Short mmCIF file of C-alpha atoms in Angstrom, two decimals:
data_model
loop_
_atom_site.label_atom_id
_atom_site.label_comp_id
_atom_site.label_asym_id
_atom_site.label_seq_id
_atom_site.Cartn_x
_atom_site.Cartn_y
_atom_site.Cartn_z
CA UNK A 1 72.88 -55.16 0.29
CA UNK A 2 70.66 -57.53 -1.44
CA UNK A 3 69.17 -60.39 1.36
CA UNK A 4 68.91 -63.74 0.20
CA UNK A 5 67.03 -66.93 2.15
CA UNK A 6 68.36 -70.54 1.47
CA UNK A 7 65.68 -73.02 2.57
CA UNK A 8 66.80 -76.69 2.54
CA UNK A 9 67.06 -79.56 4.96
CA UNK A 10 70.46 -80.29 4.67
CA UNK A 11 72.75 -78.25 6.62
CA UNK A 12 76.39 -78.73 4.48
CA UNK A 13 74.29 -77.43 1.10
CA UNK A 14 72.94 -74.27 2.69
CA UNK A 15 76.28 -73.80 4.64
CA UNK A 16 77.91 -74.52 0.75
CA UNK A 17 75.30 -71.74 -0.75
CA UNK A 18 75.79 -69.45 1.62
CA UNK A 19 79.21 -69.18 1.49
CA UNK A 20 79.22 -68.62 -2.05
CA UNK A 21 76.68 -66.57 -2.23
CA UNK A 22 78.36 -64.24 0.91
CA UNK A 23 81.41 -64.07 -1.41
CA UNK A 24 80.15 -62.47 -3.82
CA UNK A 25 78.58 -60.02 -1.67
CA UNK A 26 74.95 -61.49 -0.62
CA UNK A 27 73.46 -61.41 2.99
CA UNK A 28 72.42 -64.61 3.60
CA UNK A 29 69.67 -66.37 6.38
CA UNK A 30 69.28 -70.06 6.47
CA UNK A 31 65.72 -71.94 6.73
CA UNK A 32 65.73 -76.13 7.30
CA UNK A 33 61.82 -76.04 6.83
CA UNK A 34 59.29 -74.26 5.78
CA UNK A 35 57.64 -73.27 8.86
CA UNK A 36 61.28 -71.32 9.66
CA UNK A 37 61.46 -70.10 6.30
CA UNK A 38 58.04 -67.92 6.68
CA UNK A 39 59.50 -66.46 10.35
CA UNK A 40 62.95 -65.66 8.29
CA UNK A 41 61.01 -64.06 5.05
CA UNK A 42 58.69 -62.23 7.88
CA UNK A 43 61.40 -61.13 9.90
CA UNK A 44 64.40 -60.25 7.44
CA UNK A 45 62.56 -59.15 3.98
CA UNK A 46 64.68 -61.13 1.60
CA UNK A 47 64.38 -60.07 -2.40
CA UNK A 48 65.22 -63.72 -3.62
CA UNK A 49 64.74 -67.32 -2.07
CA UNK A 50 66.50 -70.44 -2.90
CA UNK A 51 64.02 -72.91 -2.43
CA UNK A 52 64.05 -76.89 -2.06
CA UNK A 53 61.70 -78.79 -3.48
CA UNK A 54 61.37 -81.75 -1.01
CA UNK A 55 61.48 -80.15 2.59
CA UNK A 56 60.48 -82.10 5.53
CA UNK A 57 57.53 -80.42 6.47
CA UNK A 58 55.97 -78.97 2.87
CA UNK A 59 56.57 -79.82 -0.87
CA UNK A 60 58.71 -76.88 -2.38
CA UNK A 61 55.35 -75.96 -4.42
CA UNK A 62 53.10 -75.43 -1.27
CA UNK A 63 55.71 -72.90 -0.03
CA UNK A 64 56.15 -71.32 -3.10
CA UNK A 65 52.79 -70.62 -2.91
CA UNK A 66 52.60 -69.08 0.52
CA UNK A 67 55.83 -67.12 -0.21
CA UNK A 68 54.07 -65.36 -3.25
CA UNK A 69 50.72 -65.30 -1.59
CA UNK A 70 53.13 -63.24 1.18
CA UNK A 71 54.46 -61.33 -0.85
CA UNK A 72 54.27 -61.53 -4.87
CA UNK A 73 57.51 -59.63 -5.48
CA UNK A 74 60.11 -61.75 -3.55
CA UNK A 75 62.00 -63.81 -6.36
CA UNK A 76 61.84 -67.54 -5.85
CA UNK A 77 65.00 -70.04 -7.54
CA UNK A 78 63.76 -73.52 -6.98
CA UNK A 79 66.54 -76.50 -5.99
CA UNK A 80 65.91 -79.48 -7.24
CA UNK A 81 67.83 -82.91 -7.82
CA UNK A 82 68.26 -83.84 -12.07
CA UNK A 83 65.34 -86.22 -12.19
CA UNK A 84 62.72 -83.81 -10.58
CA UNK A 85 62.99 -81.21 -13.52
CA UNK A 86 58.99 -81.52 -14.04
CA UNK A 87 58.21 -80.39 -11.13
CA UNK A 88 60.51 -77.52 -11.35
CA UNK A 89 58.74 -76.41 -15.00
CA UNK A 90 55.72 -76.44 -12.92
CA UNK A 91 57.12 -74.62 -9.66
CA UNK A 92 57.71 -72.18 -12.82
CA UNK A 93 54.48 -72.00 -13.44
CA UNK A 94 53.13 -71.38 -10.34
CA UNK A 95 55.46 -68.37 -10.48
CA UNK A 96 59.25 -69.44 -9.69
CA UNK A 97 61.70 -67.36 -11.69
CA UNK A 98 63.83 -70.08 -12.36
CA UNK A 99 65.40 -73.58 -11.31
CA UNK A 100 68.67 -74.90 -10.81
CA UNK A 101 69.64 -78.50 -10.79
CA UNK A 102 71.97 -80.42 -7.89
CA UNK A 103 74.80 -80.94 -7.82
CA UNK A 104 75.56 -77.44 -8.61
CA UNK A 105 77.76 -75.14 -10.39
CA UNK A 106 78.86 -72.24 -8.46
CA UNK A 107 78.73 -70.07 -12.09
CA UNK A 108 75.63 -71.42 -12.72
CA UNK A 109 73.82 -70.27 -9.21
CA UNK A 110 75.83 -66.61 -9.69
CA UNK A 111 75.00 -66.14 -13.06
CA UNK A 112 71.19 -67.10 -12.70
CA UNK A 113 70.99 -65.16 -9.31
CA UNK A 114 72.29 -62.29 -11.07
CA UNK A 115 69.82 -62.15 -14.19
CA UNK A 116 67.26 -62.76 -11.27
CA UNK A 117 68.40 -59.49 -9.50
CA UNK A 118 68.73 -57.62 -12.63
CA UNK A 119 65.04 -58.38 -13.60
CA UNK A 120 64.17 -57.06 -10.14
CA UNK A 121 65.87 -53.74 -10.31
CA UNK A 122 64.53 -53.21 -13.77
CA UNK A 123 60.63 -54.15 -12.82
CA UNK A 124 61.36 -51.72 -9.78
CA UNK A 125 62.28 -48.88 -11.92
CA UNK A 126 59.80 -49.52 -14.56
CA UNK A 127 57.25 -49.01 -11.79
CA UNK A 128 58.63 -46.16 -10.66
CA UNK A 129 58.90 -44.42 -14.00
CA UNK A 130 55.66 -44.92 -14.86
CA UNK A 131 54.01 -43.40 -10.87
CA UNK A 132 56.86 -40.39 -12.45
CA UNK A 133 54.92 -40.34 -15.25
CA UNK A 134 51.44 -40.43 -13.84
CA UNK A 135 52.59 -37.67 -11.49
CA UNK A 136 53.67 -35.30 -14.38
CA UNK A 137 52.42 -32.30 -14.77
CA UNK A 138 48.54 -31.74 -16.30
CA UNK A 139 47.87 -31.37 -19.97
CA UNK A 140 47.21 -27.93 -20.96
CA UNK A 141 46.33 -26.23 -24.30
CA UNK A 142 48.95 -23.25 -24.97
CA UNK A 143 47.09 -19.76 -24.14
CA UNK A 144 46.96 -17.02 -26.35
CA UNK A 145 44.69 -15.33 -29.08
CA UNK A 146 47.49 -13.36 -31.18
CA UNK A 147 48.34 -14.23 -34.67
CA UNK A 148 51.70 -15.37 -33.68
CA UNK A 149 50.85 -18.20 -31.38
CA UNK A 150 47.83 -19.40 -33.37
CA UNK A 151 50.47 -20.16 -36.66
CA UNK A 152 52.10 -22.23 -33.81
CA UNK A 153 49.14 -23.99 -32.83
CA UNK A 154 48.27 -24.68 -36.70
CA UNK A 155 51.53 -26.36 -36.86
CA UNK A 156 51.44 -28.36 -33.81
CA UNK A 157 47.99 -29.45 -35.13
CA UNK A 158 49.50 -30.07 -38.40
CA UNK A 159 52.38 -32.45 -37.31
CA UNK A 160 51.28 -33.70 -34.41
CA UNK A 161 49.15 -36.66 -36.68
CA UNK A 162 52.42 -37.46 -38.61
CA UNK A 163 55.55 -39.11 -37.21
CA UNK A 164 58.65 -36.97 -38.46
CA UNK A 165 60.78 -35.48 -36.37
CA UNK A 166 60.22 -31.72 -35.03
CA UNK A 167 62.75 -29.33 -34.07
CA UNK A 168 61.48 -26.12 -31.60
CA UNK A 169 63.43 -22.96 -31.54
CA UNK A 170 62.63 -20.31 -29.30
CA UNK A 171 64.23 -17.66 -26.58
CA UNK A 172 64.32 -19.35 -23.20
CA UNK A 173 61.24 -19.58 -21.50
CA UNK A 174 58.54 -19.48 -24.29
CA UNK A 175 57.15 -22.36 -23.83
CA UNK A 176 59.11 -24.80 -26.03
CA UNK A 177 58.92 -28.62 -23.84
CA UNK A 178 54.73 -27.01 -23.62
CA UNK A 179 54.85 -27.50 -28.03
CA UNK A 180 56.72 -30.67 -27.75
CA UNK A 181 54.60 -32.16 -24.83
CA UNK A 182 51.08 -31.25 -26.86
CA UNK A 183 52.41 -32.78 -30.17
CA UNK A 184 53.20 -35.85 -27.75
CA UNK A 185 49.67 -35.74 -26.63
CA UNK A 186 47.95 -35.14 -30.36
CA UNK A 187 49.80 -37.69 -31.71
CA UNK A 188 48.93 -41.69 -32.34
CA UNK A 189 52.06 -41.91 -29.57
CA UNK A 190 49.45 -40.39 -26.66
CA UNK A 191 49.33 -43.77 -24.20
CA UNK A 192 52.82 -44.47 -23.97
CA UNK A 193 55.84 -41.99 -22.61
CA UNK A 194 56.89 -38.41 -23.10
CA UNK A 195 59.99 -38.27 -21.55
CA UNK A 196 62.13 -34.65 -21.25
CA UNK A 197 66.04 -34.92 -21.47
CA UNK A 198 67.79 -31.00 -20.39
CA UNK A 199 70.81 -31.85 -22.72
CA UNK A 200 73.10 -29.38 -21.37
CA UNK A 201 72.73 -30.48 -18.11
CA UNK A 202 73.99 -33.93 -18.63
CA UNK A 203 78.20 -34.24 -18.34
CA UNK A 204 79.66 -35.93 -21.04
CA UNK A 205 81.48 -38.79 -19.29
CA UNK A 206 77.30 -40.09 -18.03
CA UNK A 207 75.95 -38.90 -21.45
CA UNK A 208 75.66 -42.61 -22.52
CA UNK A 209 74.50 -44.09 -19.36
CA UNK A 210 71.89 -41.56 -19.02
CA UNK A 211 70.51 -41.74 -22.58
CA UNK A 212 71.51 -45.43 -23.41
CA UNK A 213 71.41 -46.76 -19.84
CA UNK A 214 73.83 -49.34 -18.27
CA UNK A 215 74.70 -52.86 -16.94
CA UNK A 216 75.25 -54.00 -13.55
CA UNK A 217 78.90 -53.89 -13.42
CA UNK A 218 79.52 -51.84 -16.03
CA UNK A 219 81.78 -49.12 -14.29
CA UNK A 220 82.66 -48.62 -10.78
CA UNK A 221 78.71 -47.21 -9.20
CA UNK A 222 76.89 -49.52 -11.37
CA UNK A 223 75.33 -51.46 -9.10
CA UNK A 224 72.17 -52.62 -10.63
CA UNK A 225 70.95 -51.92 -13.92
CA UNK A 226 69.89 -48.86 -15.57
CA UNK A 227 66.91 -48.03 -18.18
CA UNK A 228 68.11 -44.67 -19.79
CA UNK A 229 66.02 -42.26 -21.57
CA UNK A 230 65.35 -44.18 -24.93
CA UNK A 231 64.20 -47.32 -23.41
CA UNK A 232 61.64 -45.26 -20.97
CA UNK A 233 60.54 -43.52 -24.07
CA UNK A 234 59.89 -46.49 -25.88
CA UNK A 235 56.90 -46.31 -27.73
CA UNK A 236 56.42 -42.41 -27.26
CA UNK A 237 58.05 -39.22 -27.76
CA UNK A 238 61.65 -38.32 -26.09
CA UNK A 239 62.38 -34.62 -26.51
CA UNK A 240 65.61 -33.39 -26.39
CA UNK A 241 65.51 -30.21 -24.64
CA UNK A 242 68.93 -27.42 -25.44
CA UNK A 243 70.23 -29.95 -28.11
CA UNK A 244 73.26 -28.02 -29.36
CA UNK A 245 74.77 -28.13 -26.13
CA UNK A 246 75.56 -31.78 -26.90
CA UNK A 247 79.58 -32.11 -27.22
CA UNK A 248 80.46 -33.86 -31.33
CA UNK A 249 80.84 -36.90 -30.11
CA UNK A 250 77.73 -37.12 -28.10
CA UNK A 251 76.02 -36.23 -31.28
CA UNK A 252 77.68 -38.75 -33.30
CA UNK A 253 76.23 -41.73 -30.63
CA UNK A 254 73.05 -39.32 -30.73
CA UNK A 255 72.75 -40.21 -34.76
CA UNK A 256 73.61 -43.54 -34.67
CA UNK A 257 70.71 -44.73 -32.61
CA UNK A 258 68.32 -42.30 -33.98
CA UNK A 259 69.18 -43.92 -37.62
CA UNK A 260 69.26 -47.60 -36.55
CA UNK A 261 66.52 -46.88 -33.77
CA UNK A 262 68.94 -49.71 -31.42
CA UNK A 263 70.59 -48.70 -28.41
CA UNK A 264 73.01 -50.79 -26.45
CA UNK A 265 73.61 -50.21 -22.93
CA UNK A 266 76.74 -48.88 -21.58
CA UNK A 267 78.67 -52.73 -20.58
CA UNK A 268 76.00 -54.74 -22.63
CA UNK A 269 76.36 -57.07 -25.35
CA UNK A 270 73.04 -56.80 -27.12
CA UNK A 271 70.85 -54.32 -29.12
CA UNK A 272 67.97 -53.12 -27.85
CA UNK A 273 65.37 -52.11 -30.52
CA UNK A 274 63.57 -48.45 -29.37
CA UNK A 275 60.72 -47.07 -31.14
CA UNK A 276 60.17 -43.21 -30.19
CA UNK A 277 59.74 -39.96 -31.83
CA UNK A 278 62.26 -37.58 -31.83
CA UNK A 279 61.22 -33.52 -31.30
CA UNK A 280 64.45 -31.46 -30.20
CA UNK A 281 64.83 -27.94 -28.90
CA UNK A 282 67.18 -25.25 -28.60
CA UNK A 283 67.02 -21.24 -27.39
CA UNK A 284 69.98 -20.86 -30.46
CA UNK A 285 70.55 -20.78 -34.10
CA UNK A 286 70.73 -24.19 -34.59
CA UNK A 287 71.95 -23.39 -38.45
CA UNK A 288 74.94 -20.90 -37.12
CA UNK A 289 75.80 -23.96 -35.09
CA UNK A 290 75.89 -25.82 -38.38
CA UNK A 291 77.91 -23.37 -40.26
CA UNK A 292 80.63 -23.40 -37.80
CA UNK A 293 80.91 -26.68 -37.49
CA UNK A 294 80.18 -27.17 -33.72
CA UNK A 295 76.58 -29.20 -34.92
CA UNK A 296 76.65 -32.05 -37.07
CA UNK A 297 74.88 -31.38 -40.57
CA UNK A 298 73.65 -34.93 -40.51
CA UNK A 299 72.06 -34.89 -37.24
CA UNK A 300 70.63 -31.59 -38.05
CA UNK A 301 68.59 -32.78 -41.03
CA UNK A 302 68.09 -36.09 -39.00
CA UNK A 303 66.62 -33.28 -36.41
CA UNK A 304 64.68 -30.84 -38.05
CA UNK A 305 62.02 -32.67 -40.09
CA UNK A 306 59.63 -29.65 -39.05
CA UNK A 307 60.77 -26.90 -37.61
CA UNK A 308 57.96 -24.50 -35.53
CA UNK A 309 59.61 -20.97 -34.37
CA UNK A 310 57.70 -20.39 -30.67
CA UNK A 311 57.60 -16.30 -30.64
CA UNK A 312 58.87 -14.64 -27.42
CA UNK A 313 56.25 -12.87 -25.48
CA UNK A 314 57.74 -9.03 -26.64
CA UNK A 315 56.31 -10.44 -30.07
CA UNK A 316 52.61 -11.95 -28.55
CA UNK A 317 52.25 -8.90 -25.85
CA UNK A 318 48.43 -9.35 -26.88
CA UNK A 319 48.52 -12.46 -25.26
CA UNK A 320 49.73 -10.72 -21.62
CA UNK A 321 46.22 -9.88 -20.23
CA UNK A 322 45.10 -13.81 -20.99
CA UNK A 323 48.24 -15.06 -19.63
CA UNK A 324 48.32 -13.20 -16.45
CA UNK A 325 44.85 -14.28 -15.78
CA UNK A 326 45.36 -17.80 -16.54
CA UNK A 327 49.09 -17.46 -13.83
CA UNK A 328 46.70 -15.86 -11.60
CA UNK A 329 43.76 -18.17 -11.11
CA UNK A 330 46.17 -20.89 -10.35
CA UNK A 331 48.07 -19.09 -7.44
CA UNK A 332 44.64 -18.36 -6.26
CA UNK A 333 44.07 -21.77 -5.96
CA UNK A 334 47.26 -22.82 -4.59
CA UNK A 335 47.65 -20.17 -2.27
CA UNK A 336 43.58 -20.35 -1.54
CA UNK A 337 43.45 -16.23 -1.74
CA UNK A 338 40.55 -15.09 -4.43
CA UNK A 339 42.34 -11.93 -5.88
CA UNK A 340 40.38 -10.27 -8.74
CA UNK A 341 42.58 -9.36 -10.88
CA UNK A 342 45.11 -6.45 -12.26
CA UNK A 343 44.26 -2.75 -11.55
CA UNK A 344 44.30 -0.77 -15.31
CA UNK A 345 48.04 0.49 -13.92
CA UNK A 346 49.42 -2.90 -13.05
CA UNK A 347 48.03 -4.12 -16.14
CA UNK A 348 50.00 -1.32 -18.12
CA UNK A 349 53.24 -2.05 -16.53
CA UNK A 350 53.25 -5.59 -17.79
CA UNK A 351 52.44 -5.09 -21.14
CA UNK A 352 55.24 -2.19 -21.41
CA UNK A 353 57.81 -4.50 -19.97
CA UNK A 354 59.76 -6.30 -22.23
CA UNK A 355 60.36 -9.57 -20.91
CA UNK A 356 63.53 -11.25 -21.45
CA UNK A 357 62.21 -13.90 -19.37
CA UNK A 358 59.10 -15.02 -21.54
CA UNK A 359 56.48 -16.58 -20.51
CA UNK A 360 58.40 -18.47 -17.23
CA UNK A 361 59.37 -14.56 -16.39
CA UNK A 362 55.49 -13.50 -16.46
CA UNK A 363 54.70 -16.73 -14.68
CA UNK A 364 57.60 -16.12 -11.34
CA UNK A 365 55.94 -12.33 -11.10
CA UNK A 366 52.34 -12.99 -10.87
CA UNK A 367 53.88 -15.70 -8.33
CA UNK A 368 55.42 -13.54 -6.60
CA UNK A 369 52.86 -10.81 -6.69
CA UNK A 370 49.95 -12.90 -5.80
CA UNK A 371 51.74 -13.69 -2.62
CA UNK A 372 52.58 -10.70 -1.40
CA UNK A 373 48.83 -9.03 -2.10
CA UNK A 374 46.53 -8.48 0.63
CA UNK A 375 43.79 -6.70 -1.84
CA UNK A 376 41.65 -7.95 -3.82
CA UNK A 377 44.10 -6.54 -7.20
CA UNK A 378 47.33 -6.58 -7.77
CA UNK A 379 48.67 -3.18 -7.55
CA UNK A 380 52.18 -1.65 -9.36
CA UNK A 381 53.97 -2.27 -5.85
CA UNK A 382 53.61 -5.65 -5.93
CA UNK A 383 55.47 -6.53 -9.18
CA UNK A 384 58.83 -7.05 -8.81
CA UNK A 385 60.28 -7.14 -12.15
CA UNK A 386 64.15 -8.58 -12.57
CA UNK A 387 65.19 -5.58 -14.90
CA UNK A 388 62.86 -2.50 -13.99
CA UNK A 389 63.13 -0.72 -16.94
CA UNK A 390 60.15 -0.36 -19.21
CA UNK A 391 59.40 0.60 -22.78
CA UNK A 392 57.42 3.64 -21.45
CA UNK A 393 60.15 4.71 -18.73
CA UNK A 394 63.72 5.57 -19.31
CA UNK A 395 66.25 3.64 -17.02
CA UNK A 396 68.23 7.01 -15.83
CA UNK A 397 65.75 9.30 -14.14
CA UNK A 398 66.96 13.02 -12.75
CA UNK A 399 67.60 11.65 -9.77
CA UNK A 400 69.37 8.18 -10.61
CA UNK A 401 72.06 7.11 -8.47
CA UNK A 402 73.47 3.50 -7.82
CA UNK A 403 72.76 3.62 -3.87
CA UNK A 404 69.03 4.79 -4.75
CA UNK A 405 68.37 1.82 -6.98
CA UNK A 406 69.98 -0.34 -4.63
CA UNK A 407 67.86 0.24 -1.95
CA UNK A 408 64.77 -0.13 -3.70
CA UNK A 409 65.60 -3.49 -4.55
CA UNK A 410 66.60 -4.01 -1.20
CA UNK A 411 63.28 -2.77 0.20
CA UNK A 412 60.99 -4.77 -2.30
CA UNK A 413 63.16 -8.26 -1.90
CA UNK A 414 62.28 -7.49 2.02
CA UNK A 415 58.68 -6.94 1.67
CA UNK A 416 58.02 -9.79 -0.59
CA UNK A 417 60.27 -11.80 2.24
CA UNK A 418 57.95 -10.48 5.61
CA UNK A 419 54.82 -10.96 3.50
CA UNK A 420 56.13 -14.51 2.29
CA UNK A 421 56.66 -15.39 6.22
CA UNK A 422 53.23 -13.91 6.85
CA UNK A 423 51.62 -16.39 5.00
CA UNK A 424 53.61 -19.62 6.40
CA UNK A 425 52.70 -18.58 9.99
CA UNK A 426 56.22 -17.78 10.90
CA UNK A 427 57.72 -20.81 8.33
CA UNK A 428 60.52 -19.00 7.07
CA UNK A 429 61.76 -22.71 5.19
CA UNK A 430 58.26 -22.46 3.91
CA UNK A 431 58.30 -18.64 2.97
CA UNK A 432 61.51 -19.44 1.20
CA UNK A 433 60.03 -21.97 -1.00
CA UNK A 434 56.87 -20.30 -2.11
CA UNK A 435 59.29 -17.62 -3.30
CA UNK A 436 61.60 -19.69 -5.42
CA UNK A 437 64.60 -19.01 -2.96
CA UNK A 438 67.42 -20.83 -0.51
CA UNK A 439 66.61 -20.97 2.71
CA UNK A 440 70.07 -19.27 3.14
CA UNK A 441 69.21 -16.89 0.38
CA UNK A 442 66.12 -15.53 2.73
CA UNK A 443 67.98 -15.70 5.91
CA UNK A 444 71.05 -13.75 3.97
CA UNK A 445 68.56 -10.58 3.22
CA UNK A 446 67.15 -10.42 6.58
CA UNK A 447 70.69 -10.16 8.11
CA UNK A 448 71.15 -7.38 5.48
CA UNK A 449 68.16 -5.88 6.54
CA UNK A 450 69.00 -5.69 10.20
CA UNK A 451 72.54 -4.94 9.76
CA UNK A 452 71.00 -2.01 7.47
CA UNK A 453 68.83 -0.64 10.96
CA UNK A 454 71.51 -0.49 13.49
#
């Protein structure tokens, strides 16, 4: 509940404020003087202040003052009678948010109380969007040698200077919001936001609050207002991750602000102009989409400005020994272990597997295998690889049966469990995490395990 602190000497007007202001859902805490009002402001943390001018024991402007020298982000409304307003423009300047003259009108003190909050919330989240953003993850050049990713480097050199829109296609995993983030960070759009929208994980009835944001008010839950993803990007690059999951109609709001580059949040009565660059992405045939009519030609062509193809890693295997490496020397630092590298045999099995997972595959099994290792190399034993089969193997052996495979999976999901609870001293929350699981999903197997022993 937002806290609000009436300081003025005359008991019936704060009794009269706070009663409106409790109506429409407000704390309230009452201060005759400005000696109480510090002790309240100290004591109950109030966002906003209704302050008048002419107290008994310091001018409005000396308190202001002290309030903001206290603390700089409580919002301060100064009170002051018609023929004072001069010394309300320069309580204003000294850093009041606003004024409002007696006698009052209750509209009046609601409706300028709740721009004041509404400025508040949105300064708030501002701030934290941009800590987000300074938290993000670090900028790194995409690794590889072969032929295939260096025509995708060539292009993201290529359009990276221009401002057109780019459209990424590519199997899940290979690296596609990597492309969009480096164009972000080649382009003239570098200082200000990349922001990352998953468009298929967003339900259709919050699509518009999400991406256009919303007003206090504007449905039941909106209780403060909401930047969405265009107004964070503004200025830089929004990419629009899995874009033809996006229902028609999405798509047709989608276009519209693209084209007019205005938004207008969801229960607001104004445009908002938004200046970012569009790059979209998808793991499908964006043109099939087209031809069946579940994509929007318009927003297609609107879309795909540029297209770059990113190649799956079963095209770039070249690129597995540099990859590993690179996977490698950061779980070495993470996990503060110095492995070596991959033995010639460990190094054989990952180039013969064919990867369905891309590059985030290759990336979970080094993981995962630079955990459980105790030498200085990863060995065979210590990759566990979602579908075992290899190009160099066939999947049916002699000896193949169901109960066989299924204890071998069994057996290695235990091993990389006891070695993962090794290394957390006994954590098994801990062990969980560094292995990408549930806590129940750890606890489950062990059960398994022991019901498997008695």
């Amino acid at each position: 509940m937002e806290k609000i602190l009436i300081v003025d000497d005359e008991k019936h007007m704060r009794l009269i404020l706070s009663k409106i202001l409790q109506n429409e859902g407000y704390q309230t805490f009452q201060a005759e003087d400005g000696h109480k009002a510090m002790v309240e402001i100290k004591q109950n943390n109030p966002q906003l202040v209704l302050l008048d001018y002419k107290l008994p024991d310091i001018n409005g402007d000396k308190l202001l003052e002290k309030i903001k020298k206290y603390d700089n982000t409580i919002i301060v409304i100064m009170l002051t009678a018609f023929g004072d307003i001069k010394k309300a423009v320069t309580s204003m300047k000294l850093g009041a948010y606003d004024y409002l003259t007696k006698p009052f009108n209750n509209e009046e003190i609601i409706l300028t109380i709740q721009k004041a909050f509404q400025n508040l919330h949105l300064k708030t989240e501002v701030k934290y969007l941009k800590k987000k953003l300074e938290r993000t993850e670090e900028y790194v050049e995409i690794i590889g040698e072969s032929v295939q990713i260096k025509k995708v480097i060539e292009q993201i050199d290529l359009v990276a200077t221009s401002d057109i829109s780019v459209f990424l296609e590519g199997e899940t995993g290979t690296g596609k919001e990597l492309a969009a983030h480096l164009i972000h960070k080649k382009s003239v759009r570098r200082e200000f936001p990349f922001v990352a929208v998953d468009c298929g994980a967003i339900p259709e009835t919050l699509f518009e609050s999400e991406m256009f944001g919303h007003e206090k008010g504007a449905f039941t839950g909106a209780v403060s207002v909401r930047i969405g993803k265009f107004e964070q990007a503004n200025g830089g690059t929004l990419f629009l991750d899995e874009i033809t999951n996006l229902p028609l109609t999405m798509q047709a709001k989608l276009l519209r602000s693209i084209q007019e580059k205005k938004i207008m949040r969801l229960g607001g009565r104004q445009q908002i102009d938004v200046d970012v660059r569009i790059i979209a992405a998808s793991n499908r045939n964006i043109a099939e989409f087209v031809r069946t009519g579940e994509f929007r030609s318009d927003l297609f062509y609107r879309l795909n400005e540029f297209k770059i193809e990113l190649p799956s890693l079963r095209e770039r295997k070249d690129d597995i020994p540099l990859l590993a490496d690179y996977f490698l020397k950061k779980m070495n630092k993470s996990l503060k272990k110095n492995i070596q590298g991959f033995t010639p045999k460990t190094m054989n099995e990952l180039l013969n597997y064919h990867w369905p997972g891309n590059i985030r595959e290759l990336k979970n099994i080094i993981k995962r295998a630079a955990l459980i290792a105790q030498d200085d190399y990863i060995q065979p034993e210590h990759l566990f690889f979602t579908n075992i089969q290899s190009e160099s193997e066939p999947l049916f052996k002699e000896n193949f049966s169901w109960e066989n495979i299924s204890k071998e999976v069994r057996h290695t999901k235990l091993k990389a469990i006891e070695q993962a609870i090794k290394n957390a001293n006994g954590n098994k929350t801990l062990a969980a995490k560094q292995l990408g699981i549930s806590r129940n999903q750890l606890y489950r197997i062990l059960r398994e395990a022991k019901n498997q022993t008695e």
